mmCIF file of C-alpha atoms in Angstrom:
data_model
loop_
_atom_site.group_PDB
_atom_site.id
_atom_site.type_symbol
_atom_site.label_atom_id
_atom_site.label_comp_id
_atom_site.label_asym_id
_atom_site.label_seq_id
_atom_site.Cartn_x
_atom_site.Cartn_y
_atom_site.Cartn_z
ATOM 1 C CA UNK C 29 11.075 13.542 -1.237
ATOM 2 C CA UNK C 30 10.738 10.240 -2.983
ATOM 3 C CA UNK C 31 8.684 9.712 -6.118
ATOM 4 C CA UNK C 32 7.634 6.501 -7.822
ATOM 5 C CA UNK C 33 6.606 6.447 -11.471
ATOM 6 C CA UNK C 34 4.670 3.772 -13.279
ATOM 7 C CA UNK C 35 4.215 5.111 -16.780
ATOM 8 C CA UNK C 36 2.204 2.235 -18.270
ATOM 9 C CA UNK C 37 -1.448 2.522 -17.190
ATOM 10 C CA UNK C 38 -2.384 -0.923 -18.399
ATOM 11 C CA UNK C 39 -1.020 -4.063 -20.014
ATOM 12 C CA UNK C 40 -2.398 -7.288 -21.357
ATOM 13 C CA UNK C 41 -0.756 -10.706 -21.638
ATOM 14 C CA UNK C 42 -1.758 -14.114 -22.879
ATOM 15 C CA UNK C 43 -2.057 -16.840 -20.305
ATOM 16 C CA UNK C 44 1.225 -18.775 -19.838
ATOM 17 C CA UNK C 45 3.314 -15.996 -21.350
ATOM 18 C CA UNK C 46 5.719 -13.621 -19.640
ATOM 19 C CA UNK C 47 5.086 -9.956 -18.938
ATOM 20 C CA UNK C 48 7.237 -7.189 -17.467
ATOM 21 C CA UNK C 49 5.846 -4.233 -15.544
ATOM 22 C CA UNK C 50 8.007 -1.121 -15.344
ATOM 23 C CA UNK C 51 8.725 1.163 -12.411
ATOM 24 C CA UNK C 52 11.185 3.968 -11.875
ATOM 25 C CA UNK C 53 11.789 5.972 -8.741
ATOM 26 C CA UNK C 54 13.672 8.990 -7.592
ATOM 27 C CA UNK C 55 15.446 9.312 -4.256
ATOM 28 C CA UNK C 56 18.598 10.710 -2.738
ATOM 29 C CA UNK C 57 18.740 7.848 -0.244
ATOM 30 C CA UNK C 58 21.342 5.126 -0.614
ATOM 31 C CA UNK C 59 19.522 2.475 1.363
ATOM 32 C CA UNK C 60 15.829 1.753 0.928
ATOM 33 C CA UNK C 61 13.265 -0.933 0.198
ATOM 34 C CA UNK C 62 11.225 -1.423 -2.957
ATOM 35 C CA UNK C 63 8.037 -3.430 -3.182
ATOM 36 C CA UNK C 64 5.507 -4.660 -5.669
ATOM 37 C CA UNK C 65 1.968 -4.993 -4.332
ATOM 38 C CA UNK C 66 -0.904 -6.707 -6.123
ATOM 39 C CA UNK C 67 -4.485 -5.501 -5.780
ATOM 40 C CA UNK C 68 -7.023 -7.919 -7.316
ATOM 41 C CA UNK C 69 -10.684 -6.958 -7.771
ATOM 42 C CA UNK C 70 -11.262 -7.970 -4.145
ATOM 43 C CA UNK C 71 -9.162 -4.798 -3.368
ATOM 44 C CA UNK C 72 -6.979 -6.598 -0.846
ATOM 45 C CA UNK C 73 -3.372 -5.344 -0.999
ATOM 46 C CA UNK C 74 -1.049 -8.326 -1.348
ATOM 47 C CA UNK C 75 2.726 -8.110 -1.162
ATOM 48 C CA UNK C 76 4.230 -9.788 -4.226
ATOM 49 C CA UNK C 77 7.943 -9.197 -3.795
ATOM 50 C CA UNK C 78 10.442 -7.068 -1.897
ATOM 51 C CA UNK C 79 13.940 -5.826 -2.757
ATOM 52 C CA UNK C 80 16.477 -4.303 -0.398
ATOM 53 C CA UNK C 81 18.590 -1.693 -2.163
ATOM 54 C CA UNK C 82 21.830 -2.881 -0.571
ATOM 55 C CA UNK C 83 21.385 -6.328 -2.121
ATOM 56 C CA UNK C 84 22.752 -6.686 -5.623
ATOM 57 C CA UNK C 85 20.920 -9.940 -6.243
ATOM 58 C CA UNK C 86 17.485 -9.556 -7.754
ATOM 59 C CA UNK C 87 14.646 -10.888 -5.612
ATOM 60 C CA UNK C 88 12.623 -13.881 -6.812
ATOM 61 C CA UNK C 89 9.379 -15.360 -5.514
ATOM 62 C CA UNK C 90 8.206 -18.346 -7.546
ATOM 63 C CA UNK C 91 6.934 -16.953 -10.882
ATOM 64 C CA UNK C 92 7.708 -13.367 -9.877
ATOM 65 C CA UNK C 93 11.117 -11.766 -10.192
ATOM 66 C CA UNK C 94 12.480 -8.263 -10.332
ATOM 67 C CA UNK C 95 15.119 -6.496 -12.366
ATOM 68 C CA UNK C 96 16.600 -3.988 -9.940
ATOM 69 C CA UNK C 97 18.915 -1.434 -11.522
ATOM 70 C CA UNK C 98 20.029 0.853 -8.699
ATOM 71 C CA UNK C 99 22.054 3.279 -10.790
ATOM 72 C CA UNK C 100 19.187 3.705 -13.224
ATOM 73 C CA UNK C 101 16.641 3.776 -10.359
ATOM 74 C CA UNK C 102 14.589 1.167 -12.109
ATOM 75 C CA UNK C 103 12.631 -1.687 -10.532
ATOM 76 C CA UNK C 104 10.658 -3.821 -12.986
ATOM 77 C CA UNK C 105 8.542 -6.868 -12.165
ATOM 78 C CA UNK C 106 8.589 -9.932 -14.388
ATOM 79 C CA UNK C 107 5.717 -12.385 -14.178
ATOM 80 C CA UNK C 108 6.445 -15.720 -15.814
ATOM 81 C CA UNK C 109 3.855 -18.267 -16.896
ATOM 82 C CA UNK C 110 1.056 -15.735 -16.394
ATOM 83 C CA UNK C 111 -2.111 -17.102 -14.839
ATOM 84 C CA UNK C 112 -5.682 -15.793 -14.916
ATOM 85 C CA UNK C 113 -5.375 -15.108 -11.197
ATOM 86 C CA UNK C 114 -2.614 -12.607 -11.905
ATOM 87 C CA UNK C 115 -5.216 -10.218 -13.310
ATOM 88 C CA UNK C 116 -5.024 -7.236 -10.951
ATOM 89 C CA UNK C 117 -3.597 -3.779 -10.393
ATOM 90 C CA UNK C 118 0.081 -3.791 -9.519
ATOM 91 C CA UNK C 119 1.666 -1.050 -7.465
ATOM 92 C CA UNK C 120 5.337 -0.287 -7.143
ATOM 93 C CA UNK C 121 6.265 1.237 -3.776
ATOM 94 C CA UNK C 122 9.276 2.763 -2.036
ATOM 95 C CA UNK C 123 10.121 2.879 1.643
ATOM 96 C CA UNK C 124 13.026 4.102 3.710
ATOM 97 C CA UNK C 125 14.279 1.427 6.116
ATOM 98 C CA UNK C 126 13.619 3.423 9.270
ATOM 99 C CA UNK C 127 11.074 3.062 12.026
ATOM 100 C CA UNK C 128 7.509 4.098 11.158
ATOM 101 C CA UNK C 129 8.414 4.746 7.552
ATOM 102 C CA UNK C 130 5.594 5.239 5.042
ATOM 103 C CA UNK C 131 5.129 3.547 1.698
ATOM 104 C CA UNK C 132 5.231 5.856 -1.329
ATOM 105 C CA UNK C 133 3.272 4.288 -4.172
ATOM 106 C CA UNK C 134 3.278 4.665 -7.924
ATOM 107 C CA UNK C 135 -0.019 5.169 -9.743
ATOM 108 C CA UNK C 136 -0.334 1.478 -10.477
ATOM 109 C CA UNK C 137 -0.763 -0.574 -13.623
ATOM 110 C CA UNK C 138 -3.769 -2.685 -14.561
ATOM 111 C CA UNK C 139 -2.704 -6.103 -15.803
ATOM 112 C CA UNK C 140 -5.156 -8.300 -17.686
ATOM 113 C CA UNK C 141 -4.333 -11.932 -18.371
ATOM 114 C CA UNK C 142 -6.202 -13.273 -21.398
ATOM 115 C CA UNK C 143 -7.279 -16.936 -21.532
ATOM 116 C CA UNK D 28 -7.126 -15.688 11.813
ATOM 117 C CA UNK D 29 -7.455 -12.229 10.307
ATOM 118 C CA UNK D 30 -4.235 -10.258 10.743
ATOM 119 C CA UNK D 31 -5.502 -6.732 10.081
ATOM 120 C CA UNK D 32 -9.247 -6.199 10.160
ATOM 121 C CA UNK D 33 -11.353 -3.159 9.399
ATOM 122 C CA UNK D 34 -14.985 -2.373 10.087
ATOM 123 C CA UNK D 35 -17.101 -1.638 8.265
ATOM 124 C CA UNK D 36 -16.055 -2.846 4.806
ATOM 125 C CA UNK D 37 -18.600 -0.575 3.152
ATOM 126 C CA UNK D 38 -19.953 2.727 4.394
ATOM 127 C CA UNK D 39 -22.514 4.882 2.607
ATOM 128 C CA UNK D 40 -23.431 8.166 4.221
ATOM 129 C CA UNK D 41 -24.595 11.671 3.443
ATOM 130 C CA UNK D 42 -22.618 14.879 3.270
ATOM 131 C CA UNK D 43 -22.178 16.560 6.616
ATOM 132 C CA UNK D 44 -22.363 13.383 8.676
ATOM 133 C CA UNK D 45 -19.656 12.151 11.063
ATOM 134 C CA UNK D 46 -18.411 8.573 10.719
ATOM 135 C CA UNK D 47 -15.728 6.285 12.094
ATOM 136 C CA UNK D 48 -13.757 3.402 10.656
ATOM 137 C CA UNK D 49 -12.173 0.910 13.025
ATOM 138 C CA UNK D 50 -8.968 -1.052 12.555
ATOM 139 C CA UNK D 51 -7.497 -3.843 14.643
ATOM 140 C CA UNK D 52 -4.368 -5.912 14.173
ATOM 141 C CA UNK D 53 -3.534 -9.125 16.013
ATOM 142 C CA UNK D 54 0.072 -9.322 14.817
ATOM 143 C CA UNK D 55 1.627 -7.610 17.805
ATOM 144 C CA UNK D 56 2.967 -4.836 15.578
ATOM 145 C CA UNK D 57 4.029 -1.487 16.960
ATOM 146 C CA UNK D 58 3.170 0.763 14.028
ATOM 147 C CA UNK D 59 -0.178 1.274 12.317
ATOM 148 C CA UNK D 60 -1.105 3.376 9.304
ATOM 149 C CA UNK D 61 -4.030 4.822 7.421
ATOM 150 C CA UNK D 62 -3.799 5.097 3.629
ATOM 151 C CA UNK D 63 -6.357 6.611 1.266
ATOM 152 C CA UNK D 64 -6.993 5.210 -2.216
ATOM 153 C CA UNK D 65 -8.823 7.738 -4.363
ATOM 154 C CA UNK D 66 -11.107 7.190 -7.331
ATOM 155 C CA UNK D 67 -8.089 6.942 -9.646
ATOM 156 C CA UNK D 68 -6.674 4.164 -7.441
ATOM 157 C CA UNK D 69 -3.830 6.326 -6.180
ATOM 158 C CA UNK D 70 -2.686 5.299 -2.698
ATOM 159 C CA UNK D 71 -1.340 7.844 -0.277
ATOM 160 C CA UNK D 72 -0.370 7.814 3.384
ATOM 161 C CA UNK D 73 -2.575 9.759 5.767
ATOM 162 C CA UNK D 74 -1.347 8.919 9.263
ATOM 163 C CA UNK D 75 0.891 6.574 11.161
ATOM 164 C CA UNK D 76 0.976 5.744 14.846
ATOM 165 C CA UNK D 77 3.636 3.969 16.857
ATOM 166 C CA UNK D 78 2.459 2.487 20.128
ATOM 167 C CA UNK D 79 -0.372 5.014 20.396
ATOM 168 C CA UNK D 80 1.794 8.006 19.430
ATOM 169 C CA UNK D 81 1.146 9.992 16.232
ATOM 170 C CA UNK D 82 4.198 9.841 13.977
ATOM 171 C CA UNK D 83 3.056 10.888 10.482
ATOM 172 C CA UNK D 84 0.314 13.371 9.658
ATOM 173 C CA UNK D 85 0.389 14.066 5.937
ATOM 174 C CA UNK D 86 -1.462 17.309 5.207
ATOM 175 C CA UNK D 87 -4.805 15.755 5.957
ATOM 176 C CA UNK D 88 -7.764 18.086 6.722
ATOM 177 C CA UNK D 89 -8.537 18.574 10.392
ATOM 178 C CA UNK D 90 -11.855 16.838 9.825
ATOM 179 C CA UNK D 91 -9.904 13.592 9.920
ATOM 180 C CA UNK D 92 -8.839 12.530 13.379
ATOM 181 C CA UNK D 93 -7.106 9.237 14.092
ATOM 182 C CA UNK D 94 -7.330 7.706 17.532
ATOM 183 C CA UNK D 95 -5.269 4.865 18.932
ATOM 184 C CA UNK D 96 -6.640 3.521 22.231
ATOM 185 C CA UNK D 97 -3.900 0.881 22.316
ATOM 186 C CA UNK D 98 -1.227 -0.336 19.967
ATOM 187 C CA UNK D 99 -3.508 -2.964 18.439
ATOM 188 C CA UNK D 100 -6.167 -0.461 17.373
ATOM 189 C CA UNK D 101 -6.159 2.611 15.164
ATOM 190 C CA UNK D 102 -9.502 4.197 14.382
ATOM 191 C CA UNK D 103 -10.262 6.954 11.915
ATOM 192 C CA UNK D 104 -12.956 9.476 12.667
ATOM 193 C CA UNK D 105 -14.170 11.830 9.949
ATOM 194 C CA UNK D 106 -16.265 14.900 10.723
ATOM 195 C CA UNK D 107 -18.506 16.811 8.331
ATOM 196 C CA UNK D 108 -18.071 14.382 5.473
ATOM 197 C CA UNK D 109 -17.640 15.840 1.974
ATOM 198 C CA UNK D 110 -18.142 14.307 -1.460
ATOM 199 C CA UNK D 111 -14.362 14.308 -1.972
ATOM 200 C CA UNK D 112 -13.899 12.012 0.998
ATOM 201 C CA UNK D 113 -15.340 9.156 -1.045
ATOM 202 C CA UNK D 114 -12.503 6.673 -1.349
ATOM 203 C CA UNK D 115 -11.193 3.370 -0.084
ATOM 204 C CA UNK D 116 -9.400 3.671 3.251
ATOM 205 C CA UNK D 117 -6.787 1.073 4.123
ATOM 206 C CA UNK D 118 -5.370 0.342 7.516
ATOM 207 C CA UNK D 119 -1.937 -1.284 7.686
ATOM 208 C CA UNK D 120 0.523 -2.364 10.348
ATOM 209 C CA UNK D 121 4.217 -3.131 10.505
ATOM 210 C CA UNK D 122 6.533 -4.593 13.130
ATOM 211 C CA UNK D 123 9.430 -2.897 14.859
ATOM 212 C CA UNK D 124 12.063 -2.590 12.107
ATOM 213 C CA UNK D 125 14.920 -5.023 12.009
ATOM 214 C CA UNK D 126 16.270 -7.374 9.398
ATOM 215 C CA UNK D 127 13.701 -7.754 6.686
ATOM 216 C CA UNK D 128 10.695 -6.861 8.792
ATOM 217 C CA UNK D 129 9.705 -3.669 7.006
ATOM 218 C CA UNK D 130 6.707 -5.226 5.318
ATOM 219 C CA UNK D 131 3.378 -3.532 5.878
ATOM 220 C CA UNK D 132 0.333 -5.757 6.259
ATOM 221 C CA UNK D 133 -2.868 -4.277 4.894
ATOM 222 C CA UNK D 134 -6.452 -4.638 6.018
ATOM 223 C CA UNK D 135 -9.232 -5.355 3.506
ATOM 224 C CA UNK D 136 -10.087 -1.689 3.066
ATOM 225 C CA UNK D 137 -13.251 0.311 3.756
ATOM 226 C CA UNK D 138 -15.071 1.766 0.803
ATOM 227 C CA UNK D 139 -16.599 5.054 1.886
ATOM 228 C CA UNK D 140 -19.226 6.622 -0.341
ATOM 229 C CA UNK D 141 -20.489 10.094 0.481
ATOM 230 C CA UNK D 142 -23.716 11.115 -1.249
#
């Protein structure tokens, strides 16, 4: 079974600065997908970024990028130029790339962006 | 246009009652899911359906019964509600896997409060 660990319960960052959210996972699979989801106070789950394990290049989406270390089973999210709208819970998630696969989530981290 | 919708968004009811939550997706996806987010914000899969067929049933009490009348709808019926059922329930859908289409699209969630 897969497990996803987010050990930091909460973080705070000054607006315009950079913050990194940590995530580790455990799996015996060689191919899989990793995701970061954002959940603002509205509670909507929003996909931030996705990484395929077979790709060595780290995924990037505008101000969001990941540091994917497959051997270390680490998948951190870097948010550059933090904005007030980034204040939310962030969930790291794992999924096997097969039909009907479920998402396995970490416990989440609460990020607060200070003005 | 709303991609994945849920009704109701809020549901307050008493212990022992039976209630249903409805989910509809207009994305043409084949697979639909129910996730539960507990009071500590932990998200966990409950069920998944593919084209009206139950695929995943994750040790959920028998009081919970999903029903999929067609592949665009997945409803969740809960019998004999208990205090511990209070949570946010998310519906999600995903397309037939292929390429990068493993993303799951979430509905807005239904906050169920059992008193």
